[in-house]
Amino acid sequence: MTQNKKTLTVFLLLMINLATVLSIRNWPITAMYGYTSIFYLLLSAIFFFIPCALVSAELATLYPKKGGVFVWVKEALGHRMGFLAVWLLWAENIVFYPALLSFISAAVAYTFFPGLANDPIYTCLMVIGVFWLVTFVNLRGIHFTGAFSTFCVIAGTFIPTALILTLGTIWIFSGNPMMVTLESTPLLPDFSMISTFAVLTGILLSFGGLEMPAVHANDVKNPKKSFPTAILLSAGIIVTLTILGTLCIAIVIPREDISLVSGTIEAMSAFLTQYNMSFLMPFMAILIAIGALGGLSSWVVGPCKGLLASAESGDFPPFMQKTNKNGMPHVLMFIQGGIVTCLSLLFVLMPNVSSSFWILTVLSAQLYIVMYILLFISGIVLKYKKPNMPRAYSVPGGTIGMWIVAGLGLLGVTFSLVIGFFPPPDVVVDNIIFFESFLLIGIISMILLPIWIHTMRRPSWKRVLKQQPKG
């Protein structure tokens, strides 16, 4: 028997949102660009993050039932496109899990064995081990996931963030040397070099995820009010803290010394050393790793539950529709773990951990972008298909407002999709042909595979589900 109690309040939903999206692990990606990072972050907020928050809030209250992106896109564009959307949401996470886990591995290494922070074999083994540990932990149910995310956000994100912002402010007003200036990194980028905009792909991925908690709609108390409240609060908190935290890292660590994987840990170490507080470093590194674990925990469950809604509609065989006694899609989670294990071997094949981190980040972002293209189009289409359906929250401006907001989102994600094929100057890519071929093949295969699966579906898969007794 599965759990039916609605256990997620606005606070727990907010914590899941923050655990899903807000993470200091993403700050080094933009900190490499100094004050120019403000331009990139604001551009990403205007052309992606804010449109995503507003459109997701409306769609979540239009269809406050489990399924999230699958239901939204299916109602707008048909079942096949709904399946493609939720597949891409799941697939992009499969690709990104190793990159996220490499950050956790670096934090742990920095605490106990600093020399291993950029060791590919150590990183590969840690990625595999931690992912399976989190998978088994999350089989306990969504209420446990919410509580765990709350703990991780408070202990592993809020506390380190508060310390970084506080010490960064003290650093500035104490007259310490600034690693960036407006002369070295102006507010506006060099528009003559298209590769300088490649960082937008990484930022987009770091801002993605506000639509994901909608898959827990069946577990949310009063979803028509809870979703927009939690989503809009999350958006404001995330944008503000990301801008401030990114600048704090940029002013302390020289640009050439920032690592995509361990840059946040290095910034914390520089802060604490400056104030003779380096004895706190092991403790802070563990807290940062805990914060990343909270994000991993949310992502391990959310996309699988979204894929489960598609499976229950007959897109997968009956054995993939199974849930455990806590209502968790354990079969899909095990399949997910097997694929992540295989992808983790990329850390051994690439020339260094940072390049592995970037290529996984870009592929994940580009798969995510295709899903967001479907999401923004669905927001517009549903304004016409379901004009009179009640919405507890609507994008300001009615249909015209939706066109403007979703249109901005479409422009932003389409540009990021193209620019992702150009590695930024600060990321070492030894073989550009391998880099671009890996991305192109990954995108095409991940789009064609669900289309093929959909054509192979059998009517009996859905009928078997209907015959199952309700728990």
Coordinates of C-alpha atoms in Angstrom, one line a residue:
M1 CA 0.0 0.0 0.0
T2 CA 1.4 3.4 -1.0
Q3 CA 1.2 6.5 1.1
N4 CA -1.6 9.0 0.3
K5 CA -1.1 11.6 3.0
K6 CA -0.3 15.1 1.8
T7 CA 2.8 15.8 3.8
L8 CA 4.4 18.7 2.0
T9 CA 3.7 22.2 3.3
V10 CA 4.8 25.5 1.7
F11 CA 7.9 25.5 3.9
L12 CA 8.9 22.0 2.9
L13 CA 8.2 22.7 -0.8
L14 CA 10.3 25.9 -0.5
M15 CA 13.1 23.9 1.1
I16 CA 12.9 21.3 -1.8
N17 CA 13.0 24.1 -4.3
L18 CA 16.1 25.7 -2.7
A19 CA 17.8 22.3 -2.3
T20 CA 17.0 21.6 -6.0
V21 CA 18.2 24.9 -7.4
L22 CA 20.3 26.9 -4.9
S23 CA 23.8 25.6 -4.5
I24 CA 27.1 27.2 -4.0
R25 CA 28.7 24.6 -6.2
N26 CA 27.5 26.5 -9.2
W27 CA 29.1 29.8 -8.2
P28 CA 32.6 29.1 -9.6
I29 CA 31.2 28.7 -13.1
T30 CA 30.3 32.5 -13.2
A31 CA 32.9 33.7 -10.7
M32 CA 35.6 33.1 -13.3
Y33 CA 34.1 36.1 -15.2
G34 CA 34.4 38.6 -12.3
Y35 CA 32.1 41.6 -12.5
T36 CA 30.9 40.4 -15.9
S37 CA 29.2 37.6 -14.1
I38 CA 26.6 40.1 -12.9
F39 CA 25.6 40.7 -16.6
Y40 CA 25.4 36.9 -17.3
L41 CA 23.4 36.2 -14.2
L42 CA 20.9 39.1 -14.8
L43 CA 20.6 38.0 -18.5
S44 CA 19.9 34.4 -17.4
A45 CA 17.3 35.6 -14.9
I46 CA 15.5 37.8 -17.5
F47 CA 15.6 35.3 -20.3
F48 CA 15.2 32.1 -18.4
F49 CA 14.9 31.9 -14.6
I50 CA 12.0 34.4 -14.1
P51 CA 10.1 33.1 -17.2
C52 CA 10.5 29.6 -15.9
A53 CA 9.3 30.5 -12.4
L54 CA 6.2 32.4 -13.7
V55 CA 5.2 29.8 -16.4
S56 CA 5.8 26.9 -14.0
A57 CA 3.7 28.5 -11.3
E58 CA 0.8 28.9 -13.6
L59 CA 1.0 25.4 -15.1
A60 CA 1.4 23.9 -11.6
T61 CA -1.8 25.4 -10.5
L62 CA -3.6 24.7 -13.8
Y63 CA -2.9 21.0 -13.3
P64 CA -2.1 20.4 -9.6
K65 CA -1.8 16.7 -9.9
K66 CA 1.2 14.4 -10.2
G67 CA 3.1 14.3 -13.4
G68 CA 4.4 17.9 -13.6
V69 CA 6.0 18.6 -17.0
F70 CA 4.6 15.4 -18.4
V71 CA 1.0 16.4 -17.8
W72 CA 1.6 20.1 -18.9
V73 CA 3.2 19.2 -22.2
K74 CA 0.8 16.3 -22.9
E75 CA -2.3 18.5 -22.4
A76 CA -0.8 21.1 -24.7
L77 CA 1.1 19.2 -27.4
G78 CA -0.1 15.6 -27.1
H79 CA 1.0 12.4 -25.4
R80 CA 4.2 11.8 -27.5
M81 CA 5.6 15.3 -26.7
G82 CA 4.6 14.9 -23.0
F83 CA 6.6 11.7 -22.9
L84 CA 9.6 13.4 -24.7
A85 CA 9.5 16.3 -22.2
V86 CA 9.6 14.1 -19.1
W87 CA 12.1 11.8 -20.6
L88 CA 14.5 14.8 -21.3
L89 CA 13.9 16.0 -17.7
W90 CA 15.0 12.6 -16.5
A91 CA 17.8 12.2 -19.0
E92 CA 19.4 15.5 -18.4
N93 CA 19.7 14.6 -14.7
I94 CA 21.2 11.3 -15.5
V95 CA 23.9 13.2 -17.3
F96 CA 24.4 15.8 -14.7
Y97 CA 24.5 13.5 -11.6
P98 CA 28.2 12.7 -12.1
A99 CA 29.0 16.4 -12.4
L100 CA 27.2 17.2 -9.2
L101 CA 28.7 14.3 -7.4
S102 CA 32.2 15.3 -8.5
F103 CA 31.6 18.5 -6.5
I104 CA 30.7 16.5 -3.4
S105 CA 33.8 14.3 -4.0
A106 CA 36.0 17.4 -4.2
A107 CA 34.6 18.7 -0.9
V108 CA 35.2 15.4 0.9
A109 CA 38.7 15.1 -0.5
Y110 CA 39.6 18.7 0.5
T111 CA 38.7 17.8 4.0
F112 CA 40.7 14.6 4.4
F113 CA 43.0 14.1 1.3
P114 CA 43.4 17.4 -0.6
G115 CA 45.6 15.7 -3.2
L116 CA 42.7 13.6 -4.4
A117 CA 40.4 16.6 -5.2
N118 CA 41.2 16.4 -8.9
D119 CA 42.1 12.7 -9.2
P120 CA 39.9 11.1 -11.8
I121 CA 39.9 7.5 -10.3
Y122 CA 39.0 8.8 -6.8
T123 CA 36.3 11.0 -8.3
C124 CA 34.8 8.2 -10.4
L125 CA 34.6 5.8 -7.3
M126 CA 33.1 8.5 -5.1
V127 CA 30.5 9.5 -7.7
I128 CA 29.3 5.9 -8.0
G129 CA 29.3 5.1 -4.3
V130 CA 27.6 8.3 -3.1
F131 CA 24.9 8.1 -5.8
W132 CA 23.9 4.6 -4.8
L133 CA 23.9 5.6 -1.1
V134 CA 21.5 8.5 -1.8
T135 CA 19.3 6.3 -4.0
F136 CA 18.8 3.8 -1.2
V137 CA 18.2 6.5 1.4
N138 CA 15.4 8.1 -0.8
L139 CA 13.5 4.8 -1.1
R140 CA 12.1 5.7 2.4
G141 CA 9.6 8.1 0.9
I142 CA 8.8 11.7 -0.1
H143 CA 8.3 12.9 3.5
F144 CA 11.8 11.7 4.4
T145 CA 13.1 13.4 1.2
G146 CA 11.5 16.7 2.2
A147 CA 12.9 16.5 5.8
F148 CA 16.3 15.6 4.5
S149 CA 16.3 18.4 2.0
T150 CA 15.3 20.9 4.8
F151 CA 18.3 19.7 6.9
C152 CA 20.7 19.9 4.0
V153 CA 19.6 23.4 2.9
I154 CA 19.9 24.8 6.3
A155 CA 23.1 23.1 7.3
G156 CA 24.8 22.8 4.0
T157 CA 23.7 25.9 2.0
F158 CA 22.4 28.6 4.3
I159 CA 25.3 28.3 6.9
P160 CA 28.2 28.3 4.3
T161 CA 26.4 31.0 2.2
A162 CA 26.0 33.2 5.2
L163 CA 29.7 32.8 6.1
I164 CA 30.9 33.4 2.6
L165 CA 28.7 36.6 2.3
T166 CA 29.8 37.8 5.8
L167 CA 33.5 37.2 5.3
G168 CA 33.3 38.6 1.7
T169 CA 31.8 41.8 3.0
I170 CA 34.5 42.1 5.7
W171 CA 37.2 41.3 3.1
I172 CA 36.0 44.3 1.0
F173 CA 35.7 46.8 3.8
S174 CA 39.0 45.8 5.5
G175 CA 41.0 46.9 2.4
N176 CA 42.2 43.5 1.3
P177 CA 43.4 43.1 -2.3
M178 CA 40.6 42.5 -4.8
M179 CA 41.2 39.7 -7.3
V180 CA 39.0 41.4 -9.9
T181 CA 38.5 45.0 -10.9
L182 CA 36.2 46.8 -13.3
E183 CA 39.2 47.3 -15.6
S184 CA 40.1 43.6 -15.7
T185 CA 36.6 42.3 -15.9
P186 CA 34.1 45.0 -16.9
L187 CA 30.4 44.7 -16.4
L188 CA 29.8 44.0 -20.1
P189 CA 31.5 41.0 -21.9
D190 CA 33.5 41.1 -25.1
F191 CA 30.7 40.9 -27.7
S192 CA 33.2 40.1 -30.5
M193 CA 33.9 36.6 -29.1
I194 CA 30.9 34.3 -29.2
S195 CA 32.7 31.7 -27.0
T196 CA 32.6 34.2 -24.0
F197 CA 28.8 33.6 -23.9
A198 CA 29.2 29.8 -23.4
V199 CA 29.0 30.3 -19.7
L200 CA 25.3 31.0 -20.2
T201 CA 24.8 27.2 -20.7
G202 CA 26.2 26.4 -17.3
I203 CA 24.3 29.2 -15.6
L204 CA 21.0 28.0 -17.2
L205 CA 21.5 24.6 -15.8
S206 CA 22.3 26.0 -12.4
F207 CA 19.1 28.0 -12.5
G208 CA 17.0 25.1 -13.8
G209 CA 14.7 23.0 -11.7
L210 CA 11.8 25.2 -10.4
E211 CA 9.4 23.1 -12.5
M212 CA 10.6 19.8 -11.0
P213 CA 8.8 19.9 -7.6
A214 CA 5.5 19.9 -9.4
V215 CA 5.8 16.1 -9.7
H216 CA 5.1 15.9 -5.9
A217 CA 1.7 17.6 -6.4
N218 CA -0.2 14.7 -4.9
D219 CA 1.9 15.1 -1.7
V220 CA 1.4 18.9 -1.3
K221 CA -1.2 20.5 1.0
N222 CA -3.3 23.0 -0.9
P223 CA -1.2 22.9 -4.1
K224 CA -3.1 25.7 -5.9
K225 CA -1.7 28.2 -3.3
S226 CA 1.4 26.3 -2.2
F227 CA 3.1 26.0 -5.6
P228 CA 3.1 29.6 -6.7
T229 CA 4.0 30.8 -3.2
A230 CA 7.0 28.5 -2.9
I231 CA 8.1 29.0 -6.5
L232 CA 8.1 32.8 -6.4
L233 CA 9.8 33.0 -3.0
S234 CA 12.4 30.5 -4.2
A235 CA 13.1 32.6 -7.3
G236 CA 13.8 35.8 -5.4
I237 CA 16.1 34.1 -2.8
I238 CA 18.1 32.1 -5.4
V239 CA 18.8 35.1 -7.7
T240 CA 19.9 37.4 -4.9
L241 CA 22.2 34.9 -3.1
T242 CA 23.7 33.6 -6.4
I243 CA 24.8 37.1 -7.4
L244 CA 26.2 38.0 -4.0
G245 CA 28.0 34.6 -3.5
T246 CA 29.5 34.7 -7.0
L247 CA 31.1 38.1 -6.5
C248 CA 32.5 37.0 -3.1
I249 CA 34.3 34.1 -4.7
A250 CA 35.5 36.3 -7.6
I251 CA 37.1 38.9 -5.3
V252 CA 39.1 36.4 -3.3
I253 CA 40.4 33.9 -5.8
P254 CA 42.5 34.9 -8.9
R255 CA 40.6 34.0 -12.0
E256 CA 43.3 31.6 -13.3
D257 CA 43.1 29.6 -10.0
I258 CA 39.4 29.0 -9.9
S259 CA 38.4 25.4 -10.4
L260 CA 34.9 24.5 -11.8
V261 CA 34.8 21.6 -9.4
S262 CA 36.4 22.8 -6.2
G263 CA 36.4 26.6 -6.6
T264 CA 33.9 27.1 -3.8
I265 CA 36.0 25.1 -1.4
E266 CA 39.0 27.1 -2.4
A267 CA 37.2 30.3 -1.8
M268 CA 36.1 29.2 1.7
S269 CA 39.7 28.2 2.5
A270 CA 41.0 31.6 1.3
F271 CA 38.5 33.4 3.5
L272 CA 39.2 31.3 6.6
T273 CA 43.0 31.5 6.2
Q274 CA 42.8 35.3 5.9
Y275 CA 41.2 35.5 9.3
N276 CA 43.2 32.7 11.0
M277 CA 40.1 30.5 11.0
S278 CA 41.5 27.7 8.8
F279 CA 40.8 25.2 11.6
L280 CA 37.1 25.5 10.6
M281 CA 37.8 24.4 7.0
P282 CA 37.2 20.6 7.4
F283 CA 33.8 21.4 9.1
M284 CA 32.8 23.9 6.4
A285 CA 33.8 21.5 3.6
I286 CA 31.6 18.8 5.1
L287 CA 28.7 21.3 5.4
I288 CA 29.1 22.2 1.7
A289 CA 29.0 18.6 0.8
I290 CA 25.9 18.1 2.8
G291 CA 24.3 21.0 0.9
A292 CA 25.1 19.3 -2.4
L293 CA 23.7 16.1 -1.1
G294 CA 20.4 17.8 -0.5
G295 CA 20.2 18.9 -4.1
L296 CA 21.2 15.4 -5.2
S297 CA 18.5 13.9 -3.0
S298 CA 15.8 16.1 -4.6
W299 CA 16.9 15.4 -8.1
V300 CA 17.2 11.6 -7.6
V301 CA 13.5 11.3 -6.7
G302 CA 11.8 14.1 -8.7
P303 CA 12.5 13.2 -12.3
C304 CA 11.8 9.5 -11.6
K305 CA 8.4 10.3 -10.2
G306 CA 7.7 12.4 -13.3
L307 CA 8.7 9.5 -15.5
L308 CA 6.5 7.2 -13.4
A309 CA 3.5 9.3 -14.4
S310 CA 4.4 8.6 -18.0
A311 CA 5.0 4.9 -17.3
E312 CA 1.5 4.7 -15.7
S313 CA 0.0 6.0 -18.9
G314 CA 1.4 3.0 -20.7
D315 CA 4.8 4.3 -22.0
F316 CA 6.8 1.6 -20.2
P317 CA 6.2 -2.1 -19.4
P318 CA 4.4 -2.9 -16.1
F319 CA 7.5 -3.8 -14.2
M320 CA 8.8 -0.2 -14.6
Q321 CA 5.5 1.1 -13.1
K322 CA 6.1 -0.5 -9.8
T323 CA 6.5 1.5 -6.5
N324 CA 7.6 0.3 -3.1
K325 CA 5.6 0.5 0.1
N326 CA 6.6 4.2 0.4
G327 CA 5.3 5.1 -3.0
M328 CA 8.8 5.5 -4.5
P329 CA 9.5 4.3 -8.1
H330 CA 12.3 1.9 -7.1
V331 CA 12.6 0.1 -10.4
L332 CA 13.1 3.4 -12.3
M333 CA 15.6 4.6 -9.6
F334 CA 17.6 1.4 -9.9
I335 CA 17.8 1.7 -13.7
Q336 CA 18.8 5.3 -13.2
G337 CA 21.6 4.2 -10.9
G338 CA 23.0 1.8 -13.5
I339 CA 23.2 4.5 -16.2
V340 CA 24.9 6.9 -13.8
T341 CA 27.4 4.3 -13.0
C342 CA 28.3 3.9 -16.6
L343 CA 28.5 7.7 -17.3
S344 CA 30.8 8.1 -14.3
L345 CA 33.6 6.4 -16.2
L346 CA 33.9 9.6 -18.3
F347 CA 36.0 11.0 -15.5
V348 CA 38.6 8.5 -16.3
L349 CA 38.5 9.1 -20.0
M350 CA 38.7 12.9 -20.1
P351 CA 42.0 14.7 -19.7
N352 CA 41.1 16.3 -16.3
V353 CA 38.2 16.5 -13.9
S354 CA 37.3 20.1 -14.8
S355 CA 36.9 19.2 -18.5
S356 CA 34.7 16.2 -17.6
F357 CA 32.7 18.4 -15.4
W358 CA 32.1 20.9 -18.2
I359 CA 31.2 18.5 -21.0
L360 CA 28.7 16.8 -18.7
T361 CA 27.3 20.1 -17.6
V362 CA 26.8 21.3 -21.2
L363 CA 25.2 18.1 -22.4
S364 CA 22.9 18.1 -19.4
A365 CA 21.9 21.7 -20.0
Q366 CA 21.2 21.2 -23.7
L367 CA 18.9 18.3 -23.0
Y368 CA 17.2 20.4 -20.4
I369 CA 16.9 23.2 -22.9
V370 CA 14.9 21.1 -25.3
M371 CA 12.6 20.2 -22.5
Y372 CA 12.2 23.9 -21.6
I373 CA 11.4 24.7 -25.3
L374 CA 8.4 22.3 -25.0
L375 CA 7.5 23.8 -21.6
F376 CA 7.4 27.4 -22.8
I377 CA 5.5 26.5 -25.9
S378 CA 3.0 24.5 -23.8
G379 CA 2.4 27.6 -21.6
I380 CA 1.3 29.6 -24.6
V381 CA -0.7 26.8 -26.2
L382 CA -2.7 26.1 -23.0
K383 CA -3.7 29.8 -22.9
Y384 CA -5.7 29.0 -26.0
K385 CA -6.7 25.4 -25.4
K386 CA -7.8 25.9 -21.8
P387 CA -8.7 29.6 -21.5
N388 CA -11.5 29.2 -19.0
M389 CA -9.8 26.6 -16.8
P390 CA -9.3 28.0 -13.2
R391 CA -5.8 29.0 -12.3
A392 CA -4.9 30.0 -8.8
Y393 CA -2.0 31.9 -10.3
S394 CA -1.6 33.4 -13.8
V395 CA 1.3 35.1 -15.5
P396 CA 0.6 38.8 -15.4
G397 CA -1.0 40.3 -18.5
G398 CA -3.1 37.3 -19.5
T399 CA -2.5 35.8 -23.0
I400 CA -0.2 38.7 -24.1
G401 CA 1.7 38.4 -20.8
M402 CA 2.3 34.7 -21.4
W403 CA 3.5 35.4 -25.0
I404 CA 6.0 37.9 -23.6
V405 CA 7.2 35.8 -20.7
A406 CA 7.3 32.5 -22.5
G407 CA 8.8 34.2 -25.6
L408 CA 11.7 35.6 -23.5
G409 CA 12.2 32.1 -22.2
L410 CA 12.2 30.6 -25.7
L411 CA 14.8 33.2 -26.9
G412 CA 17.0 32.5 -23.9
V413 CA 17.1 28.7 -24.1
T414 CA 17.4 28.6 -27.9
F415 CA 20.5 30.9 -27.8
S416 CA 22.0 28.8 -25.0
L417 CA 21.4 25.6 -27.0
V418 CA 23.5 27.0 -29.8
I419 CA 26.2 28.6 -27.7
G420 CA 26.8 25.4 -25.7
F421 CA 28.7 24.0 -28.7
F422 CA 31.4 26.6 -28.1
P423 CA 33.6 25.8 -25.0
P424 CA 34.5 28.9 -23.0
P425 CA 38.1 30.2 -23.2
D426 CA 38.8 29.1 -19.6
V427 CA 37.9 25.4 -20.1
V428 CA 40.6 23.2 -21.6
V429 CA 39.3 21.0 -24.4
D430 CA 42.0 19.0 -26.0
N431 CA 39.9 17.6 -28.8
I432 CA 37.2 20.0 -30.0
I433 CA 35.9 17.4 -32.5
F434 CA 35.3 14.9 -29.7
F435 CA 33.7 17.6 -27.6
E436 CA 31.1 18.7 -30.2
S437 CA 30.5 15.1 -31.5
F438 CA 29.8 14.0 -27.9
L439 CA 27.3 16.7 -27.5
L440 CA 25.6 16.3 -30.9
I441 CA 25.3 12.5 -30.6
G442 CA 24.1 12.8 -27.0
I443 CA 21.3 15.2 -27.9
I444 CA 20.1 13.4 -31.0
S445 CA 20.1 10.0 -29.3
M446 CA 18.3 11.2 -26.2
I447 CA 15.6 12.7 -28.4
L448 CA 15.2 9.8 -30.8
L449 CA 15.2 7.1 -28.1
P450 CA 12.0 8.2 -26.4
I451 CA 10.3 8.6 -29.8
W452 CA 11.3 5.0 -30.6
I453 CA 10.1 3.8 -27.1
H454 CA 6.7 5.5 -27.7
T455 CA 6.3 3.7 -31.0
M456 CA 7.0 0.4 -29.3
R457 CA 4.5 0.8 -26.5
R458 CA 1.8 -1.8 -26.1
P459 CA -1.8 -1.3 -25.2
S460 CA -1.6 -4.1 -22.7
W461 CA 0.9 -2.0 -20.6
K462 CA -1.8 0.5 -19.7
R463 CA -4.5 -2.1 -19.2
V464 CA -2.3 -4.1 -16.8
L465 CA -2.0 -0.9 -14.7
K466 CA -5.8 -0.3 -14.6
Q467 CA -6.3 -3.9 -13.3
Q468 CA -4.1 -3.3 -10.3
P469 CA -5.9 -2.7 -7.0
K470 CA -5.5 0.7 -5.6
G471 CA -3.4 0.9 -2.5

